[in-house]
Short mmCIF file of C-alpha atoms in Angstrom, two decimals:
data_model
loop_
_atom_site.label_atom_id
_atom_site.label_comp_id
_atom_site.label_asym_id
_atom_site.label_seq_id
_atom_site.Cartn_x
_atom_site.Cartn_y
_atom_site.Cartn_z
CA MET A 87 34.84 -9.06 48.97
CA LEU A 88 35.70 -12.14 46.98
CA ARG A 89 33.98 -12.40 43.61
CA ASN A 90 33.67 -15.73 41.79
CA PHE A 91 34.44 -15.91 38.06
CA LYS A 92 33.58 -18.79 35.74
CA ILE A 93 35.58 -19.10 32.53
CA LEU A 94 35.06 -21.17 29.39
CA ILE A 95 38.35 -22.30 27.82
CA GLU A 96 39.38 -23.69 24.43
CA TYR A 97 42.83 -25.23 24.21
CA ASP A 98 45.11 -27.18 21.95
CA GLY A 99 46.70 -29.66 24.33
CA LYS A 100 49.62 -30.65 22.12
CA ALA A 101 52.25 -28.52 23.88
CA TYR A 102 51.08 -29.23 27.43
CA HIS A 103 51.47 -31.86 30.10
CA GLY A 104 47.73 -31.85 30.62
CA TRP A 105 45.47 -29.60 32.64
CA GLN A 106 46.87 -29.95 36.13
CA ARG A 107 49.52 -27.60 37.49
CA GLN A 108 52.99 -29.19 37.75
CA LYS A 109 56.21 -27.82 39.14
CA ASN A 110 58.45 -28.06 36.10
CA GLU A 111 56.12 -28.66 33.18
CA ALA A 112 53.86 -26.41 31.15
CA THR A 113 50.19 -27.14 31.93
CA ILE A 114 46.93 -25.40 31.02
CA GLN A 115 46.03 -24.68 34.64
CA GLY A 116 49.53 -23.35 35.30
CA GLU A 117 49.42 -21.01 32.30
CA ILE A 118 46.00 -19.59 33.19
CA GLU A 119 46.88 -19.12 36.88
CA TRP A 120 50.00 -17.25 35.77
CA ALA A 121 47.93 -15.04 33.44
CA ILE A 122 45.43 -14.28 36.22
CA GLU A 123 48.32 -13.36 38.52
CA LYS A 124 49.63 -10.96 35.86
CA MET A 125 46.21 -9.27 35.74
CA ILE A 126 45.39 -9.00 39.45
CA GLY A 127 48.83 -9.08 41.04
CA GLN A 128 48.22 -12.12 43.22
CA LYS A 129 48.18 -15.89 42.99
CA VAL A 130 44.73 -17.47 43.15
CA PRO A 131 43.91 -21.13 42.59
CA LEU A 132 42.00 -22.01 39.43
CA ILE A 133 39.49 -24.84 39.85
CA GLY A 134 38.90 -26.85 36.69
CA SER A 135 35.90 -29.09 35.98
CA GLY A 136 38.43 -31.93 35.94
CA ARG A 137 41.81 -32.85 34.55
CA THR A 138 42.62 -33.57 30.96
CA ASP A 139 45.68 -35.67 30.11
CA ALA A 140 48.81 -34.58 28.25
CA GLY A 141 48.01 -33.88 24.61
CA VAL A 142 44.22 -33.84 25.07
CA HIS A 143 42.32 -30.81 23.71
CA ALA A 144 39.29 -28.91 24.98
CA LEU A 145 36.59 -27.04 23.11
CA ASN A 146 34.81 -25.88 26.25
CA GLN A 147 36.65 -26.62 29.48
CA VAL A 148 35.13 -24.82 32.50
CA ALA A 149 36.99 -23.42 35.50
CA ASN A 150 36.41 -20.88 38.25
CA PHE A 151 38.55 -18.62 40.42
CA LYS A 152 37.83 -16.19 43.25
CA CYS A 153 39.42 -12.82 43.85
CA ASP A 154 38.79 -9.34 45.17
CA THR A 155 38.89 -7.14 42.11
CA HIS A 156 37.14 -4.33 40.27
CA LEU A 157 37.85 -5.89 36.89
CA THR A 158 34.79 -6.89 34.88
CA PRO A 159 34.27 -10.38 33.41
CA GLY A 160 34.72 -8.87 29.93
CA VAL A 161 38.11 -7.46 30.90
CA PHE A 162 39.18 -10.89 32.18
CA GLN A 163 38.03 -12.59 28.97
CA LYS A 164 39.97 -10.23 26.72
CA GLY A 165 42.94 -9.69 29.04
CA LEU A 166 43.59 -13.36 29.80
CA THR A 167 43.28 -14.29 26.12
CA ALA A 168 45.75 -11.55 25.21
CA ILE A 169 48.27 -12.66 27.86
CA LEU A 170 47.94 -16.41 27.25
CA PRO A 171 49.78 -18.23 24.46
CA ALA A 172 47.77 -18.65 21.24
CA ASP A 173 46.95 -22.29 22.02
CA ILE A 174 44.79 -21.31 25.03
CA VAL A 175 41.75 -19.06 24.46
CA ILE A 176 39.29 -17.79 27.07
CA LYS A 177 35.96 -17.98 25.23
CA SER A 178 33.91 -16.27 27.92
CA CYS A 179 34.01 -15.09 31.51
CA GLU A 180 31.03 -14.47 33.77
CA GLU A 181 30.52 -13.68 37.42
CA VAL A 182 28.75 -16.50 39.26
CA PRO A 183 27.34 -16.96 42.79
CA GLU A 184 29.91 -17.47 45.52
CA GLY A 185 28.94 -21.12 45.92
CA PHE A 186 29.69 -22.19 42.33
CA HIS A 187 32.45 -24.81 42.16
CA ALA A 188 33.63 -25.92 38.71
CA ARG A 189 34.43 -29.47 39.83
CA PHE A 190 31.89 -30.33 42.54
CA ASP A 191 28.91 -28.91 40.62
CA VAL A 192 29.42 -30.82 37.37
CA LYS A 193 26.23 -32.65 36.28
CA SER A 194 27.65 -34.20 33.12
CA LYS A 195 30.44 -33.95 30.58
CA THR A 196 30.62 -34.71 26.89
CA TYR A 197 33.79 -35.83 25.19
CA LEU A 198 34.44 -36.05 21.46
CA TYR A 199 36.96 -38.43 19.91
CA ARG A 200 38.03 -38.00 16.26
CA ILE A 201 39.34 -40.91 14.16
CA LEU A 202 40.73 -40.50 10.64
CA ASN A 203 39.89 -43.84 8.99
CA HIS A 204 41.82 -43.76 5.72
CA LYS A 205 44.66 -45.78 4.27
CA ARG A 206 46.86 -42.65 4.16
CA PRO A 207 47.67 -40.36 7.07
CA SER A 208 46.88 -36.66 6.79
CA ALA A 209 49.42 -33.83 7.13
CA ILE A 210 46.88 -31.05 7.71
CA GLY A 211 45.15 -31.49 11.05
CA ARG A 212 47.19 -34.53 12.03
CA HIS A 213 47.27 -33.27 15.65
CA TYR A 214 43.48 -33.50 15.89
CA ALA A 215 42.71 -37.15 15.09
CA TRP A 216 43.84 -40.75 15.53
CA HIS A 217 44.82 -42.17 12.16
CA ILE A 218 43.61 -45.75 11.63
CA PRO A 219 44.87 -47.02 8.24
CA PHE A 220 42.83 -50.24 8.06
CA ARG A 221 39.12 -50.39 7.31
CA LEU A 222 36.84 -50.16 10.35
CA ASP A 223 33.41 -51.75 10.50
CA VAL A 224 31.51 -48.67 11.60
CA GLU A 225 28.17 -50.42 12.06
CA LEU A 226 29.69 -53.01 14.35
CA MET A 227 31.40 -50.24 16.33
CA ALA A 228 28.12 -48.34 16.69
CA CYS A 229 26.58 -51.56 17.95
CA ALA A 230 29.41 -52.11 20.45
CA LEU A 231 29.14 -48.51 21.64
CA GLU A 232 25.63 -49.34 22.91
CA TYR A 233 27.19 -51.65 25.54
CA PHE A 234 28.61 -48.61 27.27
CA VAL A 235 25.36 -46.67 27.60
CA GLY A 236 23.72 -46.80 31.02
CA THR A 237 25.03 -47.27 34.55
CA HIS A 238 27.95 -49.69 34.70
CA ASP A 239 31.12 -50.49 36.55
CA PHE A 240 33.81 -49.15 34.19
CA LYS A 241 36.75 -50.62 36.12
CA ALA A 242 38.07 -52.46 33.01
CA PHE A 243 38.25 -49.07 31.26
CA GLU A 244 40.03 -47.13 33.97
CA GLY A 245 43.64 -46.12 33.36
CA ALA A 246 46.29 -46.98 35.92
CA GLY A 247 47.65 -44.22 38.12
CA SER A 248 44.74 -42.57 39.84
CA PRO A 249 42.12 -45.17 40.69
CA ARG A 250 38.86 -43.87 42.15
CA GLN A 251 37.05 -45.52 45.00
CA HIS A 252 33.93 -45.96 42.92
CA THR A 253 34.23 -47.03 39.32
CA VAL A 254 30.51 -46.95 38.55
CA ARG A 255 29.55 -44.23 36.07
CA THR A 256 26.46 -43.48 34.02
CA VAL A 257 26.89 -42.95 30.29
CA LYS A 258 23.86 -40.91 29.28
CA LYS A 259 24.46 -40.81 25.56
CA ALA A 260 26.94 -42.22 23.07
CA ALA A 261 27.03 -41.78 19.32
CA LEU A 262 29.28 -42.70 16.42
CA ILE A 263 28.92 -40.23 13.57
CA PRO A 264 30.70 -40.58 10.21
CA ARG A 265 31.75 -37.10 9.01
CA LYS A 266 33.21 -35.98 5.73
CA ASN A 267 36.84 -36.56 4.72
CA LYS A 268 36.94 -40.05 6.32
CA ILE A 269 36.55 -38.67 9.83
CA LEU A 270 34.57 -40.57 12.49
CA HIS A 271 33.25 -38.72 15.52
CA ILE A 272 32.62 -40.63 18.73
CA GLU A 273 30.67 -38.59 21.29
CA ILE A 274 30.18 -39.79 24.84
CA LYS A 275 28.20 -37.99 27.53
CA ALA A 276 28.38 -39.21 31.13
CA ASN A 277 27.85 -38.02 34.68
CA GLY A 278 31.58 -38.49 35.20
CA PHE A 279 34.60 -40.17 33.66
CA LEU A 280 37.37 -42.31 35.10
CA ARG A 281 40.95 -41.65 34.08
CA HIS A 282 41.52 -42.59 30.39
CA MET A 283 37.92 -43.88 30.23
CA VAL A 284 37.05 -42.33 26.85
CA ARG A 285 40.37 -43.34 25.30
CA ASN A 286 39.97 -46.88 26.64
CA ILE A 287 36.42 -47.13 25.28
CA VAL A 288 37.65 -45.85 21.89
CA GLY A 289 40.52 -48.34 21.95
CA ALA A 290 37.99 -51.13 22.55
CA LEU A 291 35.70 -49.86 19.76
CA VAL A 292 38.58 -49.86 17.30
CA ALA A 293 39.44 -53.43 18.35
CA VAL A 294 35.84 -54.39 17.58
CA GLY A 295 35.78 -52.40 14.31
CA SER A 296 38.93 -54.11 13.09
CA GLY A 297 37.75 -57.61 14.00
CA ARG A 298 40.25 -58.18 16.82
CA LEU A 299 37.48 -58.36 19.42
CA THR A 300 33.91 -59.55 19.03
CA PRO A 301 31.12 -57.60 20.74
CA GLU A 302 30.62 -60.66 22.95
CA GLN A 303 34.28 -60.62 24.03
CA LEU A 304 33.91 -56.91 24.75
CA ASN A 305 31.06 -57.78 27.08
CA THR A 306 33.29 -60.31 28.85
CA VAL A 307 36.00 -57.67 29.28
CA PHE A 308 33.39 -55.31 30.72
CA LEU A 309 32.19 -57.84 33.27
CA SER A 310 35.74 -58.91 34.20
CA ARG A 311 36.49 -55.42 35.62
CA ASP A 312 40.09 -56.22 34.59
CA ARG A 313 42.00 -53.55 32.66
CA ARG A 314 44.59 -56.12 31.52
CA LEU A 315 41.97 -57.92 29.41
CA ALA A 316 40.91 -54.77 27.55
CA PRO A 317 42.41 -53.48 24.28
CA PRO A 318 45.03 -50.68 24.31
CA THR A 319 44.23 -47.04 25.05
CA ALA A 320 43.61 -44.70 22.11
CA PRO A 321 46.17 -41.87 21.75
CA PRO A 322 45.44 -38.44 23.27
CA GLN A 323 45.48 -36.24 20.15
CA GLY A 324 42.03 -37.40 18.98
CA LEU A 325 40.32 -36.46 22.25
CA PHE A 326 38.43 -33.22 22.94
CA LEU A 327 36.58 -32.21 26.09
CA GLY A 328 33.40 -30.94 24.43
CA GLN A 329 30.89 -29.68 27.00
CA VAL A 330 30.57 -29.49 30.75
CA SER A 331 27.02 -29.14 32.10
CA TYR A 332 26.04 -27.79 35.52
CA MET B 254 66.14 -46.23 -18.67
CA LEU B 255 64.84 -43.19 -16.87
CA ARG B 256 61.27 -43.45 -15.64
CA ASN B 257 59.21 -40.38 -14.79
CA PHE B 258 57.13 -40.33 -11.57
CA LYS B 259 54.42 -37.82 -10.69
CA ILE B 260 53.55 -37.40 -7.02
CA LEU B 261 50.66 -35.69 -5.26
CA ILE B 262 51.68 -34.12 -1.95
CA GLU B 263 49.82 -32.82 1.10
CA TYR B 264 51.82 -30.73 3.53
CA ASP B 265 51.50 -28.58 6.60
CA GLY B 266 53.83 -25.67 5.82
CA LYS B 267 54.18 -24.39 9.38
CA ALA B 268 57.61 -25.89 10.07
CA TYR B 269 59.13 -25.15 6.65
CA HIS B 270 60.79 -22.29 4.82
CA GLY B 271 58.54 -22.90 1.85
CA TRP B 272 58.75 -25.36 -1.01
CA GLN B 273 62.08 -24.54 -2.57
CA ARG B 274 65.28 -26.30 -1.55
CA GLN B 275 67.61 -24.12 0.55
CA LYS B 276 71.06 -24.82 1.87
CA ASN B 277 70.49 -24.40 5.59
CA GLU B 278 66.75 -24.42 6.05
CA ALA B 279 64.14 -27.17 6.08
CA THR B 280 61.98 -27.03 2.96
CA ILE B 281 59.37 -29.35 1.46
CA GLN B 282 61.38 -29.96 -1.72
CA GLY B 283 64.51 -30.62 0.32
CA GLU B 284 62.76 -33.15 2.57
CA ILE B 285 61.23 -35.07 -0.34
CA GLU B 286 64.48 -35.11 -2.34
CA TRP B 287 66.21 -36.49 0.73
CA ALA B 288 63.54 -39.18 1.13
CA ILE B 289 63.86 -40.16 -2.56
CA GLU B 290 67.61 -40.40 -2.13
CA LYS B 291 67.10 -42.71 0.84
CA MET B 292 64.94 -44.98 -1.31
CA ILE B 293 66.96 -45.13 -4.52
CA GLY B 294 70.45 -44.35 -3.30
CA GLN B 295 71.04 -41.32 -5.49
CA LYS B 296 70.19 -37.63 -5.61
CA VAL B 297 67.60 -36.66 -8.24
CA PRO B 298 66.01 -33.24 -8.64
CA LEU B 299 62.33 -32.94 -7.75
CA ILE B 300 60.37 -30.56 -9.99
CA GLY B 301 57.41 -28.91 -8.25
CA SER B 302 54.43 -27.28 -9.98
CA GLY B 303 55.67 -24.06 -8.40
CA ARG B 304 56.93 -22.67 -5.13
CA THR B 305 54.89 -22.08 -2.04
CA ASP B 306 56.07 -19.55 0.56
CA ALA B 307 57.17 -20.22 4.11
CA GLY B 308 54.21 -21.29 6.23
CA VAL B 309 51.88 -21.96 3.29
CA HIS B 310 50.14 -25.36 3.15
CA ALA B 311 49.22 -27.66 0.28
CA LEU B 312 46.36 -30.11 -0.11
CA ASN B 313 47.49 -31.33 -3.53
CA GLN B 314 50.88 -30.05 -4.63
CA VAL B 315 52.21 -31.86 -7.71
CA ALA B 316 55.84 -32.71 -8.49
CA ASN B 317 57.78 -35.10 -10.69
CA PHE B 318 61.18 -36.80 -10.61
CA LYS B 319 63.06 -39.09 -12.97
CA CYS B 320 65.15 -42.09 -12.08
CA ASP B 321 66.24 -45.52 -13.22
CA THR B 322 64.56 -47.87 -10.79
CA HIS B 323 62.58 -51.09 -10.49
CA LEU B 324 60.45 -49.67 -7.68
CA THR B 325 56.75 -49.37 -8.42
CA PRO B 326 54.76 -46.13 -7.96
CA GLY B 327 52.92 -47.78 -5.06
CA VAL B 328 56.21 -48.51 -3.30
CA PHE B 329 57.27 -44.86 -3.72
CA GLN B 330 53.95 -43.62 -2.34
CA LYS B 331 54.14 -45.77 0.79
CA GLY B 332 57.90 -45.61 1.21
CA LEU B 333 58.26 -41.84 0.87
CA THR B 334 55.34 -41.24 3.23
CA ALA B 335 56.93 -43.56 5.79
CA ILE B 336 60.33 -41.85 5.53
CA LEU B 337 59.03 -38.27 5.48
CA PRO B 338 58.08 -36.37 8.64
CA ALA B 339 54.37 -36.54 9.54
CA ASP B 340 53.69 -33.05 8.16
CA ILE B 341 54.43 -34.18 4.57
CA VAL B 342 52.30 -36.96 3.04
CA ILE B 343 52.60 -38.45 -0.45
CA LYS B 344 48.95 -38.97 -1.44
CA SER B 345 49.68 -40.80 -4.68
CA CYS B 346 52.43 -41.69 -7.11
CA GLU B 347 52.02 -42.65 -10.75
CA GLU B 348 54.33 -43.23 -13.66
CA VAL B 349 53.85 -40.64 -16.42
CA PRO B 350 55.25 -40.19 -19.95
CA GLU B 351 58.84 -39.04 -20.19
CA GLY B 352 57.80 -35.57 -21.38
CA PHE B 353 55.66 -34.68 -18.37
CA HIS B 354 57.02 -31.63 -16.51
CA ALA B 355 55.28 -30.61 -13.29
CA ARG B 356 55.98 -26.89 -13.79
CA PHE B 357 55.93 -26.29 -17.55
CA ASP B 358 52.78 -28.32 -18.14
CA VAL B 359 50.54 -26.59 -15.58
CA LYS B 360 47.25 -25.42 -17.12
CA SER B 361 45.78 -23.88 -13.98
CA LYS B 362 46.03 -23.83 -10.21
CA THR B 363 43.47 -23.33 -7.48
CA TYR B 364 44.33 -21.79 -4.13
CA LEU B 365 42.15 -21.74 -1.03
CA TYR B 366 42.44 -19.07 1.67
CA ARG B 367 40.73 -19.57 5.05
CA ILE B 368 39.69 -16.65 7.27
CA LEU B 369 38.29 -17.06 10.77
CA ASN B 370 35.99 -14.04 11.15
CA HIS B 371 35.10 -14.01 14.82
CA LYS B 372 35.72 -11.65 17.69
CA ARG B 373 37.71 -14.34 19.51
CA PRO B 374 40.70 -16.23 18.13
CA SER B 375 40.60 -20.03 18.06
CA ALA B 376 43.11 -22.34 19.76
CA ILE B 377 42.22 -25.47 17.78
CA GLY B 378 43.24 -25.11 14.14
CA ARG B 379 44.83 -21.69 14.64
CA HIS B 380 47.61 -22.66 12.19
CA TYR B 381 45.08 -23.08 9.38
CA ALA B 382 43.35 -19.68 9.17
CA TRP B 383 43.83 -15.91 9.40
CA HIS B 384 41.92 -14.60 12.39
CA ILE B 385 40.08 -11.32 11.69
CA PRO B 386 38.41 -10.12 14.92
CA PHE B 387 36.28 -7.32 13.41
CA ARG B 388 33.12 -7.85 11.38
CA LEU B 389 33.68 -8.25 7.63
CA ASP B 390 31.09 -7.27 5.04
CA VAL B 391 31.08 -10.55 3.16
CA GLU B 392 28.74 -9.37 0.39
CA LEU B 393 30.95 -6.39 -0.37
CA MET B 394 34.00 -8.68 -0.43
CA ALA B 395 32.27 -11.08 -2.83
CA CYS B 396 31.50 -8.08 -5.02
CA ALA B 397 35.12 -6.87 -4.91
CA LEU B 398 36.38 -10.38 -5.69
CA GLU B 399 34.68 -10.06 -9.09
CA TYR B 400 37.19 -7.34 -10.05
CA PHE B 401 39.91 -9.97 -10.10
CA VAL B 402 38.18 -12.41 -12.44
CA GLY B 403 39.39 -12.33 -16.05
CA THR B 404 42.67 -11.38 -17.70
CA HIS B 405 44.39 -8.49 -15.95
CA ASP B 406 47.76 -7.03 -15.15
CA PHE B 407 48.25 -8.06 -11.52
CA LYS B 408 51.39 -5.97 -10.97
CA ALA B 409 49.85 -4.15 -7.95
CA PHE B 410 49.34 -7.58 -6.33
CA GLU B 411 52.80 -8.99 -6.92
CA GLY B 412 55.08 -9.38 -3.90
CA ALA B 413 58.56 -7.92 -3.96
CA GLY B 414 61.53 -10.22 -4.42
CA SER B 415 60.93 -12.23 -7.56
CA PRO B 416 59.26 -10.06 -10.17
CA ARG B 417 58.20 -11.80 -13.39
CA GLN B 418 58.62 -10.29 -16.81
CA HIS B 419 54.93 -10.56 -17.49
CA THR B 420 52.46 -9.69 -14.79
CA VAL B 421 49.33 -10.47 -16.78
CA ARG B 422 47.41 -13.48 -15.48
CA THR B 423 43.96 -14.91 -16.09
CA VAL B 424 41.78 -15.62 -13.08
CA LYS B 425 39.31 -18.21 -14.30
CA LYS B 426 37.18 -18.50 -11.20
CA ALA B 427 36.94 -16.85 -7.80
CA ALA B 428 34.49 -17.53 -5.01
CA LEU B 429 33.90 -16.45 -1.43
CA ILE B 430 32.11 -19.14 0.54
CA PRO B 431 30.97 -18.74 4.16
CA ARG B 432 31.47 -22.04 5.97
CA LYS B 433 30.40 -23.14 9.42
CA ASN B 434 32.14 -22.00 12.61
CA LYS B 435 32.72 -18.45 11.29
CA ILE B 436 35.12 -19.63 8.60
CA LEU B 437 35.25 -17.91 5.18
CA HIS B 438 36.74 -19.74 2.21
CA ILE B 439 38.20 -17.74 -0.65
CA GLU B 440 38.96 -19.89 -3.69
CA ILE B 441 40.86 -18.54 -6.68
CA LYS B 442 41.64 -20.47 -9.85
CA ALA B 443 44.05 -18.97 -12.41
CA ASN B 444 46.35 -19.99 -15.23
CA GLY B 445 49.24 -18.84 -13.04
CA PHE B 446 50.00 -16.78 -9.96
CA LEU B 447 52.57 -14.09 -9.23
CA ARG B 448 54.48 -14.21 -5.99
CA HIS B 449 52.16 -13.44 -3.02
CA MET B 450 49.30 -12.83 -5.46
CA VAL B 451 46.62 -14.72 -3.53
CA ARG B 452 47.71 -13.28 -0.20
CA ASN B 453 47.73 -9.77 -1.67
CA ILE B 454 44.26 -10.23 -3.16
CA VAL B 455 42.99 -11.53 0.20
CA GLY B 456 44.62 -8.56 1.96
CA ALA B 457 42.78 -6.22 -0.38
CA LEU B 458 39.47 -8.06 0.10
CA VAL B 459 39.78 -7.76 3.87
CA ALA B 460 40.48 -4.02 3.47
CA VAL B 461 37.26 -3.75 1.46
CA GLY B 462 35.31 -5.94 3.90
CA SER B 463 36.37 -3.82 6.85
CA GLY B 464 35.56 -0.50 5.15
CA ARG B 465 39.14 0.68 4.80
CA LEU B 466 38.99 0.58 1.01
CA THR B 467 36.01 1.11 -1.28
CA PRO B 468 35.58 -1.17 -4.29
CA GLU B 469 36.24 1.92 -6.44
CA GLN B 470 39.55 2.57 -4.67
CA LEU B 471 40.41 -1.07 -5.19
CA ASN B 472 39.88 -0.56 -8.89
CA THR B 473 42.23 2.44 -8.81
CA VAL B 474 44.90 0.36 -7.05
CA PHE B 475 44.47 -2.32 -9.72
CA LEU B 476 44.95 0.15 -12.58
CA SER B 477 47.89 1.86 -10.86
CA ARG B 478 50.02 -1.32 -11.11
CA ASP B 479 51.70 0.00 -7.95
CA ARG B 480 52.16 -2.44 -5.06
CA ARG B 481 52.76 0.46 -2.63
CA LEU B 482 49.16 1.62 -3.04
CA ALA B 483 47.67 -1.78 -2.22
CA PRO B 484 46.67 -3.02 1.26
CA PRO B 485 49.00 -5.31 3.24
CA THR B 486 49.59 -8.97 2.41
CA ALA B 487 47.52 -11.61 4.25
CA PRO B 488 49.56 -13.96 6.46
CA PRO B 489 50.68 -17.36 5.11
CA GLN B 490 48.95 -19.73 7.53
CA GLY B 491 45.52 -19.28 5.90
CA LEU B 492 46.75 -20.27 2.43
CA PHE B 493 46.46 -23.73 0.86
CA LEU B 494 47.51 -24.82 -2.62
CA GLY B 495 44.35 -26.71 -3.54
CA GLN B 496 44.60 -28.21 -7.02
CA VAL B 497 47.01 -28.19 -9.94
CA SER B 498 45.51 -29.02 -13.34
CA TYR B 499 47.42 -30.27 -16.38
#
């Protein structure tokens, strides 16, 4: 009988070509599928809550896989973590009903983006933030972030490459939180995200915060549904998949 | 006329064979001397406040170098940071009196050691802490840390390889601070440190915290002046040179 296992995964995306399995590149999905195969002796597909791009991190990615096994969830959690490289950690494993699907059942996701806003770069932790050396107007950015909350067509903030049929998404919550050591946290919760959507929103916020784009111009970009009018995409190393809710 | 420049350096030690220049290995001193040479067109020796071992980080290492130049301290700070790899950052540069010597003039140093005390390892930030998966008795460790405060012969906590004539040092302050996300900070300030001294103290504290060594046995180790009786050395990735005072 097939059992269904749900796993919670933390990863440092720096060394990987993103989540999705690829033939000749190291990916998170590929590494975990290989580790599962080592434990149960057969290949089974791992279903993630969604892809993350090359270099993007996750604090709590969710995935599920089905197999016929006598191994307990606790054995999978410890065994997979032991087999996997140190930059991928299985935080928990639980058995879930047969019908659970890590992608189809997602209700919402929360992403976190970290900016280091200081004139000097940082050596320690440089792989976990986007360094912006010029002063950002944080209040103006917080104001601009409000534009994104609610149900909108996010076409102007969709990356090229894998366009979706529908580009309407609902941002349920968005917050800009100054933390210590010149770090800014941008947290965005939505029912779903288009490709590069968080990084494109952050790129636009930084354009506003640095005075290159007024909030009114941002609104025009939004309504244009034209990616070419929007500011550049923020780099991947500041982005973390925070929570996936079901 | 020779001018004397003092620099403050942050580095991620992961990729380096420690501070000290070596013929065929990448070191922090070697990288910075090379960057200075690129800026002024000649080789000058860089004097650090002291060595750090392979894999050890620094938040505020101090060094000085002398040269005949018209460049301003601000130009050195920006220029060296731009030339250096991203894991070495020059935080500041100032001109100091001719007599200033980054090693001889040290009054005290503060080191920080980070422990992640959680059953699971962490993927994010794994290069900046020692992961201890079993429960540590933090109160007992804080108690044991008191043994090290004051003027003592630290011979039992000196690493092999570069023994000093005198092994008496004065620990001025020591604190164990639980931080969020299961992180413990151990901070030790002393007038000087023997080789591996902080990592050997942390190794001993973890032995106490895990019940492998009683505080009384620790005292016996201390008095024995015998490294072979002491618990193993903590790994380098949790250690940060915090502050150097003059």
